[in-house]
Amino acid sequence: SLVDVSFDFFDPNPNVDYHAIKRLLTQLLQRDAEQLHMHELTELILSQPTVGTTIKTDGIEGDPFALFTVLNMHLHHQNVSMKAIANYLLSVTLAHDPAFHETLKALFSQSEAHVGLVLCERLVNMPVQVIPPMYTMLADEIKWANADGEPYHFTHLLFVSRVYHLSEEEESILANSASSRRPRTSEANSSGKKHKKHRPPEAEQNGVTRPPDGIYPFHPEDDVVLKSAMHSLTYPYAAPLPPLVQETRERDTFGLDVRGRLMMVVGGGELLRDLGGRMSEVYGRG
């Protein structure tokens, strides 16, 4: 059966959103979140309630199910969380992509060009169709903030996201499991829209080739951002897996291998509008 859910868009609410936003940020940054000062990052997001959007289903007093916002890394460079994030990104890129590192190092060491840190996260069952309107809203909010003399004139946008990796063996296990649960042909034909979601075994059986690197996004809209990126990087998290999780992966030879992703694009608010339009073409709008 279908459940009709109404999604409402709100500005971040400092009075009620703190804990839910902090959880979303921790989900986004995974096991590296602790070293990046989630309390201070959440407070920073809530300090600019007119730039950024949350999605709720229970009115303004409810918990947000999604967050989309941008922070000026230069303006807030003395904030303990922003300082930790900048150093973290420099460290990650130095280890895995020297060219990306040099770009970040040059940008962080001057004051004329401003980098916007784009943070987008949602609960796992939120449809991708809610994302394009959030891009349009954020583009409008940046435009209005700039008109009021606020510091949102970005020359570059830095997107933080997350992905997961599946080995060929893991995909085979999932594919076999999916096949055993697959409905009869007549039933499958009635729910064809579900095959658009990023589920590797399903996609493989529908003729979609496995990515050469076995990397899949948690956020399908990343694929649109990647096409405009001057730099992109998928990297392993710096913090080690908790011992119990590591033990489980080794024992069962299967587990979700989650990794971080960085994407840098040249542009500011109007580029967000353009990206949102392209996402609408690919995924539709909520």
Short mmCIF file of C-alpha atoms in Angstrom, two decimals:
data_model
loop_
_atom_site.label_atom_id
_atom_site.label_comp_id
_atom_site.label_asym_id
_atom_site.label_seq_id
_atom_site.Cartn_x
_atom_site.Cartn_y
_atom_site.Cartn_z
CA SER A 1 0.00 0.00 0.00
CA LEU A 2 1.07 3.60 -0.60
CA VAL A 3 1.47 6.14 2.20
CA ASP A 4 0.85 9.76 1.29
CA VAL A 5 3.40 11.97 3.05
CA SER A 6 3.51 15.75 2.76
CA PHE A 7 6.98 17.31 2.91
CA ASP A 8 7.20 20.91 4.07
CA PHE A 9 10.22 23.18 3.68
CA PHE A 10 11.38 25.41 6.54
CA ASP A 11 14.27 27.64 7.55
CA PRO A 12 16.53 26.04 10.18
CA ASN A 13 14.88 26.61 13.56
CA PRO A 14 17.37 27.31 16.39
CA ASN A 15 14.69 26.53 18.97
CA VAL A 16 13.96 22.94 17.97
CA ASP A 17 16.33 21.67 15.25
CA TYR A 18 19.62 21.34 17.11
CA HIS A 19 19.58 17.62 17.93
CA ALA A 20 18.14 16.46 14.60
CA ILE A 21 20.60 18.57 12.59
CA LYS A 22 23.51 17.31 14.67
CA ARG A 23 22.40 13.72 13.96
CA LEU A 24 22.19 14.44 10.23
CA LEU A 25 25.68 15.96 10.23
CA THR A 26 27.05 12.96 12.12
CA GLN A 27 25.42 10.68 9.56
CA LEU A 28 26.97 12.70 6.73
CA LEU A 29 30.50 12.73 8.15
CA GLN A 30 30.30 9.22 9.58
CA ARG A 31 33.07 8.11 11.92
CA ASP A 32 35.18 11.20 11.21
CA ALA A 33 32.43 13.42 12.65
CA GLU A 34 33.75 13.39 16.21
CA GLN A 35 37.01 15.13 15.30
CA LEU A 36 35.11 17.84 13.40
CA HIS A 37 33.20 19.29 16.37
CA MET A 38 29.55 18.60 15.52
CA HIS A 39 28.21 20.81 18.31
CA GLU A 40 29.96 23.90 16.99
CA LEU A 41 29.08 23.05 13.38
CA THR A 42 25.40 22.66 14.28
CA GLU A 43 25.41 25.95 16.17
CA LEU A 44 27.02 27.66 13.17
CA ILE A 45 24.31 26.37 10.83
CA LEU A 46 21.58 27.51 13.21
CA SER A 47 23.19 30.96 13.48
CA GLN A 48 22.21 31.71 9.86
CA PRO A 49 18.53 30.66 9.77
CA THR A 50 17.70 32.65 6.63
CA VAL A 51 20.17 30.65 4.50
CA GLY A 52 19.50 26.92 4.37
CA THR A 53 16.49 24.65 4.29
CA THR A 54 15.10 21.77 6.31
CA ILE A 55 12.31 19.37 5.42
CA LYS A 56 9.72 18.31 7.99
CA THR A 57 6.41 16.46 8.02
CA ASP A 58 5.02 17.63 11.39
CA GLY A 59 5.17 21.40 11.03
CA ILE A 60 7.79 23.88 12.14
CA GLU A 61 8.10 22.31 15.60
CA GLY A 62 8.87 18.86 14.18
CA ASP A 63 12.26 17.27 13.63
CA PRO A 64 13.88 17.89 10.23
CA PHE A 65 14.27 14.84 8.00
CA ALA A 66 16.65 16.64 5.63
CA LEU A 67 19.07 19.55 5.67
CA PHE A 68 20.63 21.62 2.88
CA THR A 69 22.81 24.62 3.59
CA VAL A 70 26.06 26.41 2.75
CA LEU A 71 28.65 27.99 5.06
CA ASN A 72 31.25 30.60 4.15
CA MET A 73 34.55 28.90 5.00
CA HIS A 74 36.50 32.18 4.90
CA LEU A 75 34.09 34.18 7.04
CA HIS A 76 34.01 31.45 9.70
CA HIS A 77 37.64 30.34 9.45
CA GLN A 78 38.18 30.98 13.18
CA ASN A 79 35.24 28.80 14.20
CA VAL A 80 36.62 25.67 15.86
CA SER A 81 34.58 23.34 13.65
CA MET A 82 35.33 25.17 10.40
CA LYS A 83 39.02 25.27 11.26
CA ALA A 84 38.95 21.51 11.93
CA ILE A 85 37.07 20.84 8.69
CA ALA A 86 39.52 22.91 6.62
CA ASN A 87 42.50 21.07 8.12
CA TYR A 88 40.72 17.76 7.66
CA LEU A 89 40.03 18.44 3.97
CA LEU A 90 43.64 19.52 3.42
CA SER A 91 44.86 16.33 5.08
CA VAL A 92 42.51 14.07 3.11
CA THR A 93 43.37 15.62 -0.24
CA LEU A 94 47.10 15.64 0.51
CA ALA A 95 46.94 11.90 1.11
CA HIS A 96 44.77 11.00 -1.88
CA ASP A 97 44.74 13.79 -4.49
CA PRO A 98 47.71 16.22 -4.49
CA ALA A 99 46.21 18.41 -7.25
CA PHE A 100 42.99 18.85 -5.26
CA HIS A 101 45.12 19.60 -2.20
CA GLU A 102 47.02 22.36 -3.98
CA THR A 103 43.75 23.97 -5.11
CA LEU A 104 42.36 23.95 -1.58
CA LYS A 105 45.62 25.17 -0.08
CA ALA A 106 45.69 28.11 -2.50
CA LEU A 107 42.05 29.00 -1.84
CA PHE A 108 42.36 28.74 1.94
CA SER A 109 45.49 30.94 1.99
CA GLN A 110 43.89 34.01 0.39
CA SER A 111 40.85 36.17 1.09
CA GLU A 112 39.53 37.38 -2.27
CA ALA A 113 37.87 34.17 -3.47
CA HIS A 114 35.41 32.65 -1.00
CA VAL A 115 34.60 28.95 -0.70
CA GLY A 116 31.13 27.80 0.31
CA LEU A 117 30.94 24.51 2.22
CA VAL A 118 27.78 22.75 1.00
CA LEU A 119 26.19 20.30 3.43
CA CYS A 120 23.30 18.13 2.31
CA GLU A 121 21.98 15.15 4.24
CA ARG A 122 18.68 13.38 4.74
CA LEU A 123 17.17 10.28 6.26
CA VAL A 124 17.72 7.21 4.11
CA ASN A 125 14.06 6.87 3.09
CA MET A 126 13.76 10.43 1.79
CA PRO A 127 13.22 10.48 -2.01
CA VAL A 128 15.74 12.25 -4.24
CA GLN A 129 12.88 14.28 -5.76
CA VAL A 130 12.88 16.58 -2.69
CA ILE A 131 16.41 17.76 -3.49
CA PRO A 132 15.97 19.93 -6.64
CA PRO A 133 13.58 22.38 -4.91
CA MET A 134 16.10 22.74 -2.08
CA TYR A 135 18.77 23.79 -4.58
CA THR A 136 16.45 26.44 -6.01
CA MET A 137 15.56 27.70 -2.54
CA LEU A 138 19.19 27.95 -1.48
CA ALA A 139 20.06 29.81 -4.70
CA ASP A 140 17.27 32.31 -3.95
CA GLU A 141 18.38 32.73 -0.34
CA ILE A 142 21.98 33.39 -1.39
CA LYS A 143 20.77 35.96 -3.93
CA TRP A 144 18.65 37.75 -1.32
CA ALA A 145 21.42 37.62 1.29
CA ASN A 146 23.92 39.12 -1.16
CA ALA A 147 21.42 41.87 -2.00
CA ASP A 148 21.31 42.68 1.73
CA GLY A 149 25.09 42.92 1.85
CA GLU A 150 25.68 39.57 3.55
CA PRO A 151 28.82 37.53 2.72
CA TYR A 152 27.58 34.84 0.36
CA HIS A 153 29.48 35.79 -2.81
CA PHE A 154 31.10 32.41 -3.46
CA THR A 155 33.63 31.71 -6.19
CA HIS A 156 33.79 27.98 -5.38
CA LEU A 157 31.49 25.46 -3.75
CA LEU A 158 32.82 22.44 -1.88
CA PHE A 159 30.35 19.57 -1.51
CA VAL A 160 30.79 16.95 1.21
CA SER A 161 29.00 13.67 0.60
CA ARG A 162 29.29 9.93 1.21
CA VAL A 163 29.37 6.80 -0.88
CA TYR A 164 29.69 3.06 -0.42
CA HIS A 165 31.86 0.49 -2.16
CA LEU A 166 30.80 -3.00 -3.17
CA SER A 167 33.25 -5.64 -4.30
CA GLU A 168 32.18 -7.98 -7.10
CA GLU A 169 31.69 -10.71 -4.50
CA GLU A 170 29.46 -8.48 -2.39
CA GLU A 171 27.40 -7.48 -5.43
CA SER A 172 26.97 -11.14 -6.32
CA ILE A 173 25.70 -11.89 -2.81
CA LEU A 174 23.22 -9.01 -2.99
CA ALA A 175 22.13 -9.94 -6.51
CA ASN A 176 21.41 -13.53 -5.46
CA SER A 177 19.50 -12.31 -2.44
CA ALA A 178 17.45 -9.91 -4.58
CA SER A 179 16.69 -12.64 -7.11
CA SER A 180 15.25 -14.86 -4.42
CA ARG A 181 12.85 -12.08 -3.39
CA ARG A 182 12.01 -10.88 -6.91
CA PRO A 183 8.24 -10.76 -7.66
CA ARG A 184 6.68 -12.51 -10.62
CA THR A 185 6.95 -10.70 -13.97
CA SER A 186 3.41 -9.39 -13.86
CA GLU A 187 4.01 -7.92 -10.40
CA ALA A 188 7.37 -6.43 -11.34
CA ASN A 189 5.92 -4.64 -14.35
CA SER A 190 3.48 -2.77 -12.15
CA SER A 191 6.27 -1.16 -10.09
CA GLY A 192 8.82 -0.25 -12.71
CA LYS A 193 9.52 3.18 -11.21
CA LYS A 194 11.34 1.59 -8.30
CA HIS A 195 14.12 0.43 -10.59
CA LYS A 196 15.37 4.00 -10.96
CA LYS A 197 16.77 3.97 -7.43
CA HIS A 198 20.49 3.39 -6.90
CA ARG A 199 20.45 -0.25 -5.87
CA PRO A 200 23.33 -1.95 -7.64
CA PRO A 201 22.00 -5.52 -7.89
CA GLU A 202 18.65 -4.31 -9.22
CA ALA A 203 20.36 -2.03 -11.71
CA GLU A 204 22.69 -4.77 -12.86
CA GLN A 205 19.78 -7.08 -13.61
CA ASN A 206 18.14 -4.31 -15.61
CA GLY A 207 21.12 -3.89 -17.90
CA VAL A 208 23.03 -1.17 -16.02
CA THR A 209 26.74 -1.82 -15.92
CA ARG A 210 28.52 -1.98 -12.58
CA PRO A 211 30.78 1.06 -12.04
CA PRO A 212 34.40 0.06 -12.66
CA ASP A 213 35.38 1.16 -9.17
CA GLY A 214 32.32 -0.34 -7.46
CA ILE A 215 31.45 3.05 -5.91
CA TYR A 216 27.79 3.99 -5.45
CA PRO A 217 26.43 7.26 -4.02
CA PHE A 218 24.07 7.46 -1.08
CA HIS A 219 22.89 10.67 -2.76
CA PRO A 220 22.02 10.01 -6.43
CA GLU A 221 22.17 13.74 -7.18
CA ASP A 222 25.94 13.59 -6.68
CA ASP A 223 26.14 12.32 -10.24
CA VAL A 224 24.90 15.71 -11.48
CA VAL A 225 27.39 17.64 -9.34
CA LEU A 226 30.26 15.43 -10.48
CA LYS A 227 29.70 16.42 -14.10
CA SER A 228 30.48 20.05 -13.18
CA ALA A 229 33.27 19.36 -10.70
CA MET A 230 36.80 20.69 -11.24
CA HIS A 231 37.98 18.25 -8.57
CA SER A 232 36.36 15.20 -7.00
CA LEU A 233 37.67 12.63 -4.57
CA THR A 234 36.39 9.48 -2.92
CA TYR A 235 38.43 8.64 0.15
CA PRO A 236 38.52 6.29 3.15
CA TYR A 237 37.64 7.85 6.47
CA ALA A 238 40.53 8.78 8.71
CA ALA A 239 39.12 7.33 11.93
CA PRO A 240 39.38 3.53 12.22
CA LEU A 241 36.32 1.35 12.25
CA PRO A 242 35.07 0.51 15.74
CA PRO A 243 36.49 -2.91 16.77
CA LEU A 244 33.09 -4.65 16.72
CA VAL A 245 32.31 -3.41 13.20
CA GLN A 246 35.75 -4.44 11.96
CA GLU A 247 35.33 -7.87 13.54
CA THR A 248 31.93 -8.31 11.89
CA ARG A 249 33.27 -7.40 8.44
CA GLU A 250 36.16 -9.84 8.80
CA ARG A 251 33.97 -12.66 10.07
CA ASP A 252 31.12 -12.29 7.61
CA THR A 253 33.26 -11.06 4.65
CA PHE A 254 30.46 -8.61 3.98
CA GLY A 255 29.50 -5.20 5.26
CA LEU A 256 28.84 -1.76 3.91
CA ASP A 257 32.16 -0.10 3.11
CA VAL A 258 31.23 3.57 3.55
CA ARG A 259 33.61 6.27 2.29
CA GLY A 260 33.69 10.04 2.04
CA ARG A 261 33.34 12.09 -1.12
CA LEU A 262 34.44 15.65 -1.90
CA MET A 263 33.41 17.61 -4.98
CA MET A 264 34.54 21.13 -5.87
CA VAL A 265 32.79 23.27 -8.48
CA VAL A 266 33.51 26.79 -9.68
CA GLY A 267 30.58 29.11 -9.04
CA GLY A 268 28.15 30.28 -6.39
CA GLY A 269 24.43 30.62 -5.85
CA GLU A 270 23.40 30.68 -9.50
CA LEU A 271 25.36 27.50 -10.11
CA LEU A 272 23.22 25.86 -7.42
CA ARG A 273 20.15 26.96 -9.37
CA ASP A 274 21.59 25.42 -12.53
CA LEU A 275 22.46 22.17 -10.76
CA GLY A 276 18.95 22.00 -9.29
CA GLY A 277 17.45 22.44 -12.75
CA ARG A 278 19.55 19.59 -14.11
CA MET A 279 18.56 17.41 -11.17
CA SER A 280 14.90 18.13 -11.90
CA GLU A 281 15.40 16.90 -15.45
CA VAL A 282 16.96 13.66 -14.23
CA TYR A 283 14.92 12.88 -11.12
CA GLY A 284 11.85 15.12 -11.25
CA ARG A 285 10.70 17.36 -8.41
CA GLY A 286 9.02 16.51 -5.17
#
